[in-house]
Short mmCIF file of C-alpha atoms in Angstrom, two decimals:
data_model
loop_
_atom_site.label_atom_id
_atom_site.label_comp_id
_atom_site.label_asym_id
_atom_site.label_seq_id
_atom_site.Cartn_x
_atom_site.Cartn_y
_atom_site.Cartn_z
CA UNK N 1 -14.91 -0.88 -16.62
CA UNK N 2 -12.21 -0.06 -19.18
CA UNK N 3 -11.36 -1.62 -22.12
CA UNK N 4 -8.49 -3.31 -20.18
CA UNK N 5 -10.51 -4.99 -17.99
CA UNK N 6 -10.73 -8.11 -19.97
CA UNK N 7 -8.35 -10.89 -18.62
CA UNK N 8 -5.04 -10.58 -18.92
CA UNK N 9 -1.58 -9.86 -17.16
CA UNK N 10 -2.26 -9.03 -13.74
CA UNK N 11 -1.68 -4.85 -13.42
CA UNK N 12 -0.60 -3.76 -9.81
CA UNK N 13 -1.74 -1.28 -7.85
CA UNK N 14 0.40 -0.70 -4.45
CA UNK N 15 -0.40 0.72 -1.06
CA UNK N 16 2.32 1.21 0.98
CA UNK N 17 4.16 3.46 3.78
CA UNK N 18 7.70 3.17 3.27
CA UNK N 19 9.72 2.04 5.15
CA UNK N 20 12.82 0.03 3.88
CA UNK N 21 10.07 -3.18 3.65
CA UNK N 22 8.18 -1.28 1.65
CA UNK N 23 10.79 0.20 -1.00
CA UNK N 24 12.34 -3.30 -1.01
CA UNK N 25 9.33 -4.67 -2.73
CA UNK N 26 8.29 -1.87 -4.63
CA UNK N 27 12.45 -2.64 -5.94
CA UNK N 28 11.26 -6.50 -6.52
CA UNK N 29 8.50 -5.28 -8.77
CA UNK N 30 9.63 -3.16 -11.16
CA UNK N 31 13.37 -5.08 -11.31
CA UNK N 32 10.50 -8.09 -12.28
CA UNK N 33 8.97 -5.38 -15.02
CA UNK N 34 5.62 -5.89 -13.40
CA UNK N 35 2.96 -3.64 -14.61
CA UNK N 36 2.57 -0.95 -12.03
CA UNK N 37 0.24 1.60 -12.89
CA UNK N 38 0.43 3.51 -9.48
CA UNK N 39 1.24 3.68 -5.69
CA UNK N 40 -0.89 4.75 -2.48
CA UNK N 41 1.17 6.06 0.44
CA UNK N 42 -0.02 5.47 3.81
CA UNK N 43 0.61 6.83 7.36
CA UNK N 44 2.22 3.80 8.65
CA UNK N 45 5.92 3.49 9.14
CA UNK N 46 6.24 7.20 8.64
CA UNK N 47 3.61 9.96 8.55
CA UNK N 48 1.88 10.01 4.77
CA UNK N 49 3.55 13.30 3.46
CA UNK N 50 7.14 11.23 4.29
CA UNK N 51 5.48 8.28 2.95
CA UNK N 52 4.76 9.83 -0.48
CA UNK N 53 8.24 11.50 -0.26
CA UNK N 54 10.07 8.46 0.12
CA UNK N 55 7.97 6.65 -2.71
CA UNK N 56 9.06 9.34 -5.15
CA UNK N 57 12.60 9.41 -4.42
CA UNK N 58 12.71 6.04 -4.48
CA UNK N 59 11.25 5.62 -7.96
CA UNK N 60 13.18 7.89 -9.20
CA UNK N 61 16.50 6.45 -8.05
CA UNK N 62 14.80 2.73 -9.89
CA UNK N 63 14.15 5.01 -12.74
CA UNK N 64 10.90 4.81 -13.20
CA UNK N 65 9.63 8.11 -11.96
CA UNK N 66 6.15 7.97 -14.35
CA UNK N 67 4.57 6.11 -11.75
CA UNK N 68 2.31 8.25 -9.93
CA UNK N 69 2.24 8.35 -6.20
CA UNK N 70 -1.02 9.50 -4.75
CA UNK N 71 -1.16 10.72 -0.94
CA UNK N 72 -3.69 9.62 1.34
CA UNK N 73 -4.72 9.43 4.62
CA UNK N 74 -2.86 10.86 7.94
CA UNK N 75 -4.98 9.67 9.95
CA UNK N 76 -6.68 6.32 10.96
CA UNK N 77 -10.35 5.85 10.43
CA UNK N 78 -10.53 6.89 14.15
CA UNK N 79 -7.84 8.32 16.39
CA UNK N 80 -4.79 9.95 15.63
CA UNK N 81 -1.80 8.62 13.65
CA UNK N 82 0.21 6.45 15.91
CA UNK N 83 3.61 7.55 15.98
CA UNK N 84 5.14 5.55 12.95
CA UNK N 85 8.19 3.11 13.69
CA UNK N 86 11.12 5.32 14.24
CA UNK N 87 12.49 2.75 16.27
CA UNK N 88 13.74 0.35 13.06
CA UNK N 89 13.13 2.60 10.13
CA UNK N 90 14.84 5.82 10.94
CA UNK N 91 12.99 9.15 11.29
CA UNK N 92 12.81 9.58 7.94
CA UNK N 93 11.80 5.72 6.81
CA UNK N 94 15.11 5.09 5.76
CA UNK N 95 17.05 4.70 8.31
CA UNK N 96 18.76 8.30 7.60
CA UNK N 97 19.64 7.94 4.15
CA UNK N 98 19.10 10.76 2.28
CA UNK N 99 18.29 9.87 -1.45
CA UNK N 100 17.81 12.32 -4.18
CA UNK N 101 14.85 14.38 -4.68
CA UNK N 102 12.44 13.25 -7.07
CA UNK N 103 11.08 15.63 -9.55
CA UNK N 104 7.74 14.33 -11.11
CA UNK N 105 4.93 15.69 -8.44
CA UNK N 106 2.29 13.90 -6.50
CA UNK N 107 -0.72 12.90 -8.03
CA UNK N 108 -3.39 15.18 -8.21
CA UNK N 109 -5.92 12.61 -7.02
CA UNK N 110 -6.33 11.57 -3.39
CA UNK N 111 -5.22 7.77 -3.27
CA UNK N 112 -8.49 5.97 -2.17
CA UNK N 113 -9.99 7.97 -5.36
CA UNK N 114 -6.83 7.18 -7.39
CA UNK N 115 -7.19 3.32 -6.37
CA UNK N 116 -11.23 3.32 -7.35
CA UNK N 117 -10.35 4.75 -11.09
CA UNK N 118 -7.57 2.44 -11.15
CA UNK N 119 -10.14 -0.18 -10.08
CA UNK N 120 -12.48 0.80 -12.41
CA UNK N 121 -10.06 1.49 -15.48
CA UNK N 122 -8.39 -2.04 -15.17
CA UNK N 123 -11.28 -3.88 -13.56
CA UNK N 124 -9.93 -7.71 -12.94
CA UNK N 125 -6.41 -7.82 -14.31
CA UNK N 126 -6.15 -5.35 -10.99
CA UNK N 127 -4.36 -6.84 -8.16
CA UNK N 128 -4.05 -4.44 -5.60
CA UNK N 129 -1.10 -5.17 -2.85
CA UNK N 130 -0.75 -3.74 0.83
CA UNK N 131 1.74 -2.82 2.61
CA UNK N 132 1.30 -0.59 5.05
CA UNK N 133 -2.05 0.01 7.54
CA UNK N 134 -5.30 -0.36 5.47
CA UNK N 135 -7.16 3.21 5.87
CA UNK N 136 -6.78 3.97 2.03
CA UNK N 137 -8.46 0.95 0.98
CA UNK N 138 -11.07 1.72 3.34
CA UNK N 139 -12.05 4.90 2.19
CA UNK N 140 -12.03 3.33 -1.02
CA UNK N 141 -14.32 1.34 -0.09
CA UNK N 142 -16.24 3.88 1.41
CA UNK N 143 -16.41 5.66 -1.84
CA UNK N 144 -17.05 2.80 -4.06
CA UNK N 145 -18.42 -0.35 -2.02
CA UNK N 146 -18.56 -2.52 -5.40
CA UNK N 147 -14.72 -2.08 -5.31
CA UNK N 148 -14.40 -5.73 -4.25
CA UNK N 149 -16.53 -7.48 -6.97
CA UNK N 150 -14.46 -4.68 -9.43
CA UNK N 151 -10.91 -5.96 -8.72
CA UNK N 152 -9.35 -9.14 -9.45
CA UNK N 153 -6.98 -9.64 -6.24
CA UNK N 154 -5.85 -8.41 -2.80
CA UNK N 155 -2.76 -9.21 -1.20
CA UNK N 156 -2.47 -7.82 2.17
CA UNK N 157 1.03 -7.48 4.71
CA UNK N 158 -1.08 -7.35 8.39
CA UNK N 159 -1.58 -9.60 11.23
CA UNK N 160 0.50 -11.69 13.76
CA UNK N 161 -0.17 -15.39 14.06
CA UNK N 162 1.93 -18.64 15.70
CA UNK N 163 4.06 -15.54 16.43
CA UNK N 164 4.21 -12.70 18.72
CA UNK N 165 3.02 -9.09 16.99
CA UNK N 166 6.02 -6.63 16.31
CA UNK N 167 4.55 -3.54 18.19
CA UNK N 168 2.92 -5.34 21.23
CA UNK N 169 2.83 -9.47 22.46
CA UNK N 170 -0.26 -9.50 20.35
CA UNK N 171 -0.76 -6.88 17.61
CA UNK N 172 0.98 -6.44 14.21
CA UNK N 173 1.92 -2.95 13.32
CA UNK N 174 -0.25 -2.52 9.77
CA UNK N 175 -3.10 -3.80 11.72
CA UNK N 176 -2.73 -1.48 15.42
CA UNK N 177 -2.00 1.61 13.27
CA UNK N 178 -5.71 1.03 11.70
CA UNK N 179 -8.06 -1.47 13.39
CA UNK N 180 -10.93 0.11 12.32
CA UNK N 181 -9.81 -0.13 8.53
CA UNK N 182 -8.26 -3.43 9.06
CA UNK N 183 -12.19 -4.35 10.21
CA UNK N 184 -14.17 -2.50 7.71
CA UNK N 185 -11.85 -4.00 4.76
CA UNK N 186 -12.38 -7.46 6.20
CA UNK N 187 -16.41 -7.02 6.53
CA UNK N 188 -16.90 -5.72 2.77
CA UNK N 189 -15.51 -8.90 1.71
CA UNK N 190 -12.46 -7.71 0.11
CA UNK N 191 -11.39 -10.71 2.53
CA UNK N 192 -13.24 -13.15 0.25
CA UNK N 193 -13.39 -13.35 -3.27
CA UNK N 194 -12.40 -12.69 -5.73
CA UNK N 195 -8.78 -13.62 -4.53
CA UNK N 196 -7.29 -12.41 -1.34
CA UNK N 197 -4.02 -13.37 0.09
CA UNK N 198 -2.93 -12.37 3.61
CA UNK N 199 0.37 -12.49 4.63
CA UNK N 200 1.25 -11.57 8.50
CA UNK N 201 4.38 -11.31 10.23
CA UNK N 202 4.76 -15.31 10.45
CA UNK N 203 5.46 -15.23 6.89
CA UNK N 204 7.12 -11.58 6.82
CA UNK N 205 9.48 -11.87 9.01
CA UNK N 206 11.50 -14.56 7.22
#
């Protein structure tokens, strides 16, 4: 670990596929001057490549444009990349709005192996929050299995209980786009400790 690994302010590390959800709370973060030191995008709401796009553009309209956005997956762990959610986000994630192009580039690290030097620079002041399906943090944890015992927090938006799921009468959308992940990130104990939080759609919605 780092030398900032000793405790501390929590540092965040974000996940996400945005999606006006998503760029909504990556808004509430930084207008809250949390420390974000970087940002995952996801096939989820939109395919990745859209994913990252949107990130970027929307950093750079929050002005803060030196966070770097890493790209990962396209597709789940197994299967092909379900179709996104057109239906309330827009074909472009934002409902058609058309924000301004960001100029700071991707990062040049994949974001499962962005999120395990993150992990490994911060160690557990890291709280890693996400928002979108789970198939980065998988293949994190596929890379680096101690990545749970590393980090000092999860918080995860997936799952429908007391309440019907949003893409079928039983399943959540972060958790059908990626059941596999979903699984495998529940069975290496990043479910556990140290501290996990999950919220689902019971919670979300309101």
């Amino acid at each position: 670990m780092g030398e900032n690994s000793i405790s501390g302010d929590p540092v965040f590390y974000v996940d996400c596929d945005p999606g006006i959800d998503d760029a909504l709370a990556l808004i509430y973060l930084i207008k809250c001057h949390a420390d974000l030191r970087g940002i995952g995008a996801v096939a989820g709401n939109v395919a990745v490549d859209q994913a990252a796009e949107n990130a970027r553009r929307w950093l750079a309209l929050t002005g803060r444009p030196d966070i770097p956005v890493a790209v990962g997956r396209q597709e789940p762990m197994t299967g092909e990349f379900w179709g996104g959610a057109q239906w309330i986000h827009g074909p472009n994630g934002f409902a058609g709005l058309d924000l301004p192009p960001s100029q700071t580039p991707t990062d040049h690290m994949a974001a499962a192996e962005r999120l395990v030097a993150t992990a490994h620079e911060i160690g557990s002041r890291l709280h890693i929050i996400a928002l979108g399906p789970l198939t980065n943090i998988a293949v994190a944890l596929a890379i680096d299995e101690t990545l749970p015992e590393t980090v000092g927090a999860i918080t995860i938006m997936g799952g429908a209980h007391l309440v019907p799921g949003n893409v079928s009468p039983h399943a959540e959308a972060n958790i059908f786009a990626d059941p596999v992940a979903a699984s495998q990130v529940s069975l290496a104990r990043v479910m556990g400790p140290p501290d996990c939080q999950r919220v689902g759609t019971t919670v979300a919605r309101y």
